[in-house]
XYZ file of C-alpha atoms in Angstrom:
481
model
C 51.008 43.046 -28.796
C 53.405 42.851 -26.151
C 55.556 45.735 -27.127
C 52.364 47.570 -28.323
C 51.498 47.176 -24.661
C 54.812 48.217 -23.438
C 54.725 51.467 -25.518
C 51.499 52.335 -24.586
C 52.635 51.855 -20.771
C 55.652 53.526 -21.381
C 54.022 56.931 -22.964
C 51.178 56.972 -20.187
C 53.708 56.671 -17.475
C 55.730 59.426 -18.819
C 53.057 61.771 -19.396
C 51.834 60.978 -15.833
C 55.410 61.836 -14.573
C 56.062 65.058 -16.449
C 52.475 66.272 -15.497
C 53.364 65.972 -11.862
C 57.035 66.345 -11.595
C 57.370 69.680 -13.599
C 54.922 71.565 -11.554
C 56.167 70.067 -8.217
C 59.719 71.189 -9.007
C 58.586 74.781 -9.556
C 56.793 74.534 -6.359
C 59.932 73.503 -4.614
C 62.002 76.228 -6.338
C 59.485 78.794 -5.120
C 59.105 77.508 -1.461
C 63.109 77.615 -1.346
C 62.987 81.190 -2.402
C 60.218 82.189 -0.124
C 61.936 80.326 2.715
C 65.199 82.499 2.085
C 63.538 85.678 2.137
C 61.357 84.999 4.910
C 64.257 84.447 7.077
C 65.913 87.556 5.760
C 62.762 89.489 6.888
C 62.827 88.102 10.322
C 66.541 88.782 10.643
C 65.730 92.557 9.441
C 62.854 92.822 11.986
C 65.361 92.250 14.839
C 66.761 95.640 14.220
C 63.404 97.513 14.245
C 63.352 97.803 18.214
C 66.888 99.079 18.338
C 66.233 101.716 15.593
C 62.742 102.796 17.513
C 64.951 103.785 20.472
C 68.391 105.224 19.193
C 70.176 106.182 16.041
C 73.571 105.937 17.726
C 76.001 104.565 15.414
C 77.726 102.444 18.146
C 74.530 100.799 19.679
C 73.380 100.066 15.994
C 76.526 98.285 14.870
C 76.566 96.083 18.250
C 72.805 95.310 17.207
C 73.654 94.646 13.491
C 76.524 92.204 14.683
C 74.254 90.279 17.055
C 72.496 89.050 14.044
C 73.503 86.297 11.866
C 73.567 88.218 8.397
C 75.183 91.164 10.153
C 77.825 88.901 11.600
C 78.340 87.560 8.419
C 78.605 90.981 6.554
C 75.429 90.773 4.714
C 73.131 93.397 6.546
C 73.410 97.053 6.364
C 71.442 99.769 8.116
C 70.433 103.169 6.472
C 69.403 106.048 8.582
C 68.604 109.391 7.091
C 69.423 112.701 8.758
C 67.098 113.762 11.305
C 66.519 117.482 9.788
C 68.678 119.193 12.409
C 71.573 121.440 11.336
C 74.384 119.092 12.371
C 72.688 115.972 11.801
C 74.099 113.331 9.142
C 72.759 110.349 7.899
C 74.317 106.918 9.145
C 75.307 104.302 6.994
C 76.213 100.843 8.831
C 77.372 98.172 6.821
C 78.081 97.497 2.983
C 75.156 98.814 0.747
C 74.415 96.751 -2.366
C 71.092 98.141 -3.443
C 71.167 101.430 -5.325
C 70.273 104.769 -3.857
C 67.296 104.972 -6.244
C 65.837 101.677 -4.562
C 66.511 102.775 -0.906
C 64.677 106.073 -1.621
C 61.795 104.441 -3.488
C 61.181 101.936 -0.271
C 61.661 104.734 2.187
C 59.204 106.867 0.211
C 56.577 103.940 -0.320
C 57.073 102.584 3.268
C 56.950 98.996 1.593
C 59.457 96.313 1.801
C 60.947 95.467 -1.619
C 63.529 92.796 -3.276
C 66.162 94.297 -5.262
C 68.319 92.235 -7.718
C 71.878 92.851 -6.952
C 75.364 91.252 -7.910
C 75.707 87.688 -6.358
C 71.891 87.484 -5.456
C 69.185 89.887 -3.875
C 68.747 92.371 -1.356
C 65.767 92.875 0.868
C 64.834 96.246 1.680
C 62.895 96.686 4.799
C 61.428 100.171 5.862
C 61.641 100.563 9.577
C 60.227 103.758 11.457
C 62.444 105.659 13.557
C 61.689 107.311 16.995
C 62.285 110.715 15.248
C 59.549 110.087 12.949
C 61.908 109.404 10.076
C 62.206 106.057 7.985
C 65.314 103.849 7.987
C 65.905 101.040 5.636
C 67.424 97.748 6.800
C 69.100 95.933 3.719
C 69.702 92.185 4.077
C 71.780 90.445 1.413
C 70.501 86.931 0.271
C 73.042 85.125 -1.862
C 71.881 83.122 -4.725
C 72.859 79.775 -3.421
C 70.861 80.243 -0.408
C 67.714 81.050 -2.525
C 68.196 77.840 -4.217
C 69.490 75.925 -1.488
C 68.170 72.178 -1.500
C 66.257 73.013 -4.993
C 68.823 70.573 -6.893
C 68.593 67.784 -4.480
C 64.846 67.775 -4.610
C 64.761 67.975 -8.514
C 67.487 64.851 -8.450
C 64.960 62.913 -6.159
C 62.049 63.752 -8.072
C 63.763 62.796 -11.337
C 64.749 59.549 -9.589
C 61.323 58.620 -8.700
C 59.924 59.411 -12.108
C 62.587 57.296 -13.843
C 61.678 54.569 -11.034
C 58.172 54.702 -11.915
C 58.632 54.659 -15.676
C 61.030 51.559 -15.453
C 58.647 49.869 -13.066
C 55.535 50.612 -15.168
C 57.579 49.039 -18.282
C 58.280 46.050 -16.431
C 54.874 45.397 -15.242
C 53.545 45.935 -18.580
C 55.850 43.699 -20.096
C 55.236 40.985 -17.615
C 51.491 41.429 -18.269
C 52.263 41.384 -22.005
C 53.887 38.132 -21.582
C 51.174 36.690 -19.525
C 48.626 37.419 -22.137
C 50.741 36.873 -25.242
C 52.306 33.585 -24.495
C 49.261 31.721 -23.894
C 47.838 33.180 -27.122
C 50.914 32.117 -29.169
C 50.943 28.735 -27.705
C 47.349 28.254 -28.437
C 47.968 29.555 -32.062
C 50.847 27.032 -32.418
C 48.770 24.014 -31.062
C 46.042 24.918 -33.379
C 48.667 24.743 -36.370
C 50.223 21.492 -35.131
C 46.536 19.866 -34.837
C 45.867 20.904 -38.066
C 48.884 19.289 -39.599
C 47.850 16.049 -37.811
C 49.716 15.974 -34.703
C 46.909 14.876 -32.502
C 48.776 14.791 -29.119
C 49.160 18.268 -29.110
C 47.948 20.251 -26.037
C 48.385 23.617 -24.522
C 48.706 24.534 -20.821
C 45.557 25.929 -19.009
C 47.533 29.260 -18.190
C 47.177 33.023 -18.638
C 44.137 35.285 -18.450
C 40.545 33.752 -17.637
C 39.641 34.132 -21.487
C 42.859 32.321 -22.593
C 42.402 29.682 -20.013
C 38.760 28.770 -21.194
C 40.107 28.916 -24.930
C 42.962 26.587 -23.905
C 40.391 24.340 -22.146
C 37.987 24.170 -24.854
C 41.139 23.203 -27.323
C 42.284 20.590 -25.242
C 38.735 19.118 -24.931
C 38.157 19.338 -28.598
C 41.504 17.565 -29.261
C 40.565 14.912 -26.922
C 37.315 14.533 -28.639
C 39.094 14.348 -32.055
C 41.486 11.621 -30.810
C 38.848 9.680 -29.312
C 36.586 9.765 -32.399
C 39.519 8.682 -34.537
C 40.528 5.651 -32.437
C 36.971 4.558 -32.099
C 36.629 4.721 -36.128
C 39.669 2.710 -36.613
C 38.782 0.395 -33.573
C 35.613 -0.089 -35.026
C 37.032 -0.946 -38.504
C 39.388 -3.341 -36.955
C 36.691 -5.007 -35.028
C 34.188 -5.269 -37.885
C 37.039 -7.136 -39.806
C 37.997 -9.443 -36.980
C 34.129 -10.435 -37.183
C 34.846 -11.973 -40.352
C 37.273 -14.274 -39.156
C 34.827 -17.015 -37.887
C 32.999 -17.281 -41.415
C 36.324 -17.291 -42.916
C 37.188 -20.125 -41.001
C 34.175 -22.178 -41.990
C 34.702 -21.258 -45.517
C 38.294 -22.410 -45.203
C 37.297 -25.705 -43.624
C 34.608 -26.407 -46.018
C 36.878 -25.419 -48.848
C 39.386 -27.923 -47.788
C 36.617 -30.632 -47.923
C 35.938 -29.860 -51.774
C 38.484 -32.332 -53.079
C 40.560 -31.766 -56.091
C 39.790 -29.663 -59.175
C 39.749 -26.303 -60.793
C 36.664 -24.966 -58.801
C 38.080 -26.328 -55.377
C 41.405 -24.658 -55.831
C 39.945 -21.765 -57.141
C 37.515 -21.540 -53.952
C 40.480 -22.107 -51.626
C 42.680 -19.387 -53.262
C 39.718 -16.990 -52.990
C 39.376 -17.848 -49.049
C 42.983 -17.316 -48.605
C 43.111 -14.027 -50.422
C 40.115 -12.862 -48.520
C 41.897 -13.891 -45.327
C 44.924 -11.849 -46.300
C 42.697 -8.705 -46.762
C 41.144 -9.124 -43.894
C 44.514 -9.077 -42.132
C 45.622 -6.308 -44.089
C 42.385 -4.128 -42.894
C 42.942 -5.087 -39.271
C 46.596 -4.126 -39.419
C 46.029 -0.959 -41.197
C 43.350 0.134 -38.789
C 45.698 -0.497 -35.997
C 49.042 0.790 -37.634
C 47.081 4.270 -38.270
C 46.450 4.815 -34.412
C 46.380 8.230 -33.896
C 49.935 9.182 -32.373
C 48.901 11.092 -29.471
C 51.923 10.465 -27.044
C 55.142 12.685 -26.717
C 53.569 15.693 -28.736
C 52.776 18.205 -25.932
C 53.380 18.829 -22.157
C 50.140 20.466 -21.581
C 47.027 18.458 -19.750
C 46.096 15.509 -21.840
C 49.527 15.019 -23.210
C 50.464 12.277 -20.682
C 49.062 9.981 -17.911
C 49.751 8.826 -14.897
C 51.529 5.290 -15.692
C 50.760 3.539 -12.059
C 47.058 4.509 -12.484
C 46.567 3.138 -16.242
C 48.664 -0.257 -14.992
C 46.227 -0.888 -11.871
C 43.361 -0.214 -14.393
C 44.461 -2.877 -16.828
C 45.708 -5.268 -14.514
C 42.157 -5.260 -12.712
C 40.896 -6.288 -16.150
C 43.326 -9.216 -16.897
C 43.598 -10.407 -13.235
C 39.752 -11.637 -13.522
C 41.105 -14.013 -16.412
C 44.021 -14.747 -14.722
C 42.143 -15.742 -11.693
C 40.021 -17.915 -13.786
C 43.023 -19.721 -15.386
C 45.071 -20.082 -11.872
C 47.857 -17.701 -12.659
C 49.818 -16.018 -10.062
C 49.851 -12.372 -10.537
C 52.081 -10.166 -8.889
C 52.333 -6.330 -9.397
C 54.713 -3.559 -8.014
C 55.866 -0.096 -8.064
C 52.574 1.411 -8.713
C 51.976 2.631 -5.383
C 52.885 6.469 -6.474
C 51.903 8.777 -9.211
C 54.381 8.438 -11.996
C 53.822 10.980 -14.817
C 54.659 9.914 -18.369
C 54.474 11.830 -21.758
C 52.189 9.049 -23.176
C 48.316 9.274 -23.954
C 46.514 7.057 -21.486
C 45.231 5.113 -24.762
C 48.271 4.441 -25.979
C 49.718 3.077 -22.839
C 46.785 0.853 -22.188
C 46.922 -0.656 -25.760
C 50.560 -1.395 -25.345
C 50.367 -2.916 -21.707
C 47.064 -5.059 -23.434
C 49.269 -6.169 -26.148
C 51.809 -7.701 -23.773
C 49.380 -9.114 -21.480
C 47.432 -10.626 -24.086
C 50.528 -12.308 -25.406
C 51.010 -13.827 -22.174
C 47.574 -15.256 -21.916
C 47.818 -16.373 -25.433
C 50.918 -17.985 -25.795
C 51.674 -19.537 -22.328
C 49.931 -22.391 -20.748
C 47.120 -21.765 -18.105
C 48.650 -21.699 -14.479
C 51.630 -19.730 -15.916
C 52.629 -16.637 -13.388
C 53.189 -13.224 -14.783
C 54.382 -9.923 -12.990
C 54.363 -6.361 -13.793
C 56.734 -3.853 -12.508
C 57.112 -0.170 -12.253
C 60.591 1.628 -11.844
C 61.358 5.316 -11.802
C 64.859 6.201 -12.599
C 64.740 10.047 -12.697
C 64.989 10.632 -16.784
C 62.817 7.575 -17.270
C 60.083 5.404 -16.357
C 60.615 1.657 -16.701
C 57.488 -0.967 -17.082
C 58.769 -4.748 -16.890
C 56.312 -7.523 -18.241
C 57.351 -10.850 -16.858
C 56.223 -14.422 -17.031
C 57.193 -18.124 -16.206
C 56.613 -19.313 -19.616
C 59.083 -20.863 -22.110
C 60.319 -17.590 -23.443
C 61.108 -16.382 -27.016
C 63.700 -18.226 -28.927
C 64.908 -15.320 -30.864
C 64.178 -12.200 -29.380
C 65.959 -10.083 -31.891
C 64.076 -11.669 -34.668
C 60.732 -11.127 -32.897
C 61.542 -7.270 -32.543
C 62.865 -6.971 -36.241
C 59.701 -8.213 -37.533
C 57.651 -6.121 -35.576
C 55.567 -9.267 -34.428
C 53.581 -9.968 -31.266
C 56.695 -11.892 -29.564
C 55.681 -15.525 -28.796
C 53.226 -15.296 -31.719
C 55.818 -14.532 -34.222
C 58.300 -16.958 -32.849
C 55.807 -19.774 -32.753
C 54.200 -19.153 -35.852
C 50.695 -18.548 -34.164
C 47.751 -18.797 -36.604
C 45.463 -15.661 -36.834
C 47.979 -13.282 -35.341
C 48.094 -9.920 -37.141
C 51.689 -9.268 -35.752
C 51.204 -6.091 -34.273
C 51.527 -6.787 -30.499
C 55.164 -5.459 -30.098
C 55.171 -3.058 -32.677
C 52.473 -1.216 -30.642
C 54.648 -1.475 -27.751
C 57.743 -0.310 -29.416
C 56.311 2.822 -30.945
C 54.847 4.082 -27.583
C 58.373 3.701 -26.254
C 60.178 5.051 -29.281
C 57.982 7.971 -29.374
C 59.062 9.213 -26.001
C 62.985 8.450 -27.065
C 62.841 4.900 -25.274
C 63.183 1.563 -26.464
C 61.889 -2.032 -26.167
C 64.166 -5.141 -24.873
C 63.118 -8.652 -24.414
C 65.493 -10.969 -22.472
C 64.846 -13.766 -19.824
C 63.010 -12.869 -16.647
C 63.684 -13.905 -12.777
C 60.417 -16.013 -13.192
C 62.270 -18.130 -15.854
C 60.314 -17.025 -19.075
C 60.398 -13.776 -21.214
C 60.794 -10.428 -19.781
C 59.811 -7.407 -21.748
C 61.102 -3.949 -20.756
C 59.763 -0.788 -21.925
C 61.732 2.066 -21.300
C 59.780 5.357 -21.630
C 61.844 8.670 -21.664
C 60.471 11.413 -19.580
C 62.297 14.276 -21.550
C 62.103 12.826 -25.089
C 65.788 12.313 -25.183
C 67.548 8.887 -25.078
C 68.473 8.100 -21.607
C 72.287 7.249 -20.518
C 73.224 4.101 -19.118
C 70.343 2.013 -20.771
C 72.627 -0.952 -21.081
C 72.561 -1.695 -17.286
C 70.007 -3.957 -15.961
C 67.545 -2.813 -13.608
C 67.277 -4.491 -10.485
C 63.906 -5.926 -9.681
C 62.711 -4.783 -6.485
C 59.345 -6.091 -5.641
C 57.353 -3.773 -3.397
C 54.481 -5.667 -2.643
C 52.081 -8.236 -3.890
C 48.713 -7.446 -5.378
C 46.171 -10.178 -5.792
C 43.016 -8.793 -7.486
C 39.662 -9.878 -6.287
C 37.559 -8.658 -9.298
C 34.958 -11.454 -10.346
C 34.363 -10.147 -14.098
C 34.238 -12.839 -16.434
C 36.641 -12.359 -19.418
C 34.686 -13.021 -22.568
C 36.294 -13.933 -25.596
C 37.018 -10.806 -28.063
C 36.688 -8.364 -25.149
C 40.404 -7.772 -25.014
C 42.318 -5.966 -27.880
C 43.243 -7.844 -31.067
C 46.906 -8.404 -30.922
C-alpha cells in the first residue's frame, strides 16, 4: 500500500510537471526570439530619419556606425538607384540576404525575416525622400535568438525534479503514517490470537486507525479482565471450601481407629489436596499481560499502584499497631507491567508480612528508579527467613514456606518472581535495615537484564506517609497467597 501510494503520487506529479513545463519552455523560447527581433527592428528604425533626408554614402555610413549592430558589422543598408542617368545604387555594410529577398521586401513594403548562414536577417523597408524604397538589413545571430533559453529550461527542469522528489517524499511519509499503524494493529491482533494478552498498540496514525487502536486496546483489556475475573472466581470458590474441609478434618480426627475412619481421613486429605491444586492452577494461569507491548494499557505507573495498595493495607496495619513507612512514590514511574500484575505481586509480599510476623511488627516499602530499572523494596522488622534461596527455589511464599505454614498455597513469591522475570529482572531476598526480611523486586524497563545487579541499592527514605484510612480489613478481602 505504501509503495502503491508513492507510485501514484510520482505518476501524477510527473504528468503535472510535463503538462506545465513543456508549454512553458516553448513560450520562453518564443519570447526570447521575439525579444531579439524586436530589438533588431528598433535598431533598423534608427536609420529611417537619415534615409528620409539623404542618400549620401558618407552620411549613411556615419548613421549606421552610431547603431549597436552597425558598429558590430551586423547592419547593412540597400538604397536603390533614383532613376537618374548617373544615379547608382548605394550598398552600405555586408549583405547576407539574397537579392531576391531584398526585391520581395522592396516590392511588398513589409518587413521580413530571412534565414541566413549563422542566424537570421531582418529586412526592414524604409521610404526615401526621393520616393524609392530602401531596405535596412539587420543580422541577428542564432545565439542571440536563443539567449537565456537554455538557462530558463534548466531552471524549469530543476523545479520539476524538485517537485517530483518532494511529492515522493511527502507520499512516502503519508504512506508510512497510514501503513505502519495498520501493520502494528494487524500484528497485535495476531499476537492476541496466539495468547499474548498483554499486546497493545499505540494510538497513532489517521483518525480511523486511532479509533481502531483504541477499540483494540479496550477489547484486549476487557479480555484480560474477564479471564482474570474468571480465574479469581474459581480460586475464591475453591477457597471457600476450606472452612467446611477443616470441620470435616477435625471430625474425622475424632472418629478413632478403624478402616472407615482411616478411609474418611484419607478422603478428607485428598479433597484438601484437590482444592489446593485448583487454587494453584487458577492463580498460576493468570493472564500474562506484562512486558508484552509498549502501547497504552501494557504498563502502569508503579508509584500510583503502590500508593493505592498501601492505602488498602495501612488500614489493617493501623489496627495491628504496625508502623508503616513508604518512600519513593512521589513521582510517576512507568514500568512495563500491567497494573493487576503489579498489584497482585505487592499484595503477595504484604500479605506475607501480615501473615508471618507478629502484630506490631513494622514494615516499609521503597521505590527506586535507576535509569534502566525500577527497584521495589519490601522490608519488615520480623524474624526473617532462615533459607532465602530455598524459599525462592521452591517458589513458596517466603516465610510460609520456611516455617511450614498450614494452608499456604505456595504462590506468594512465585507471583512476584514471574512479574519481575517478565521484564528481564529478578527477585532477591536478604536482610533488611529493619532487622527482618527484605524482598527486592528488580523490574527492567527495556526488557534486558540490567548490568551491575549485584550492587546493593542505598536506602534513601524520602518521607514517611502515615495513612489515616479507617477501612476495616475483613478476613478473606485480601489476596490468597
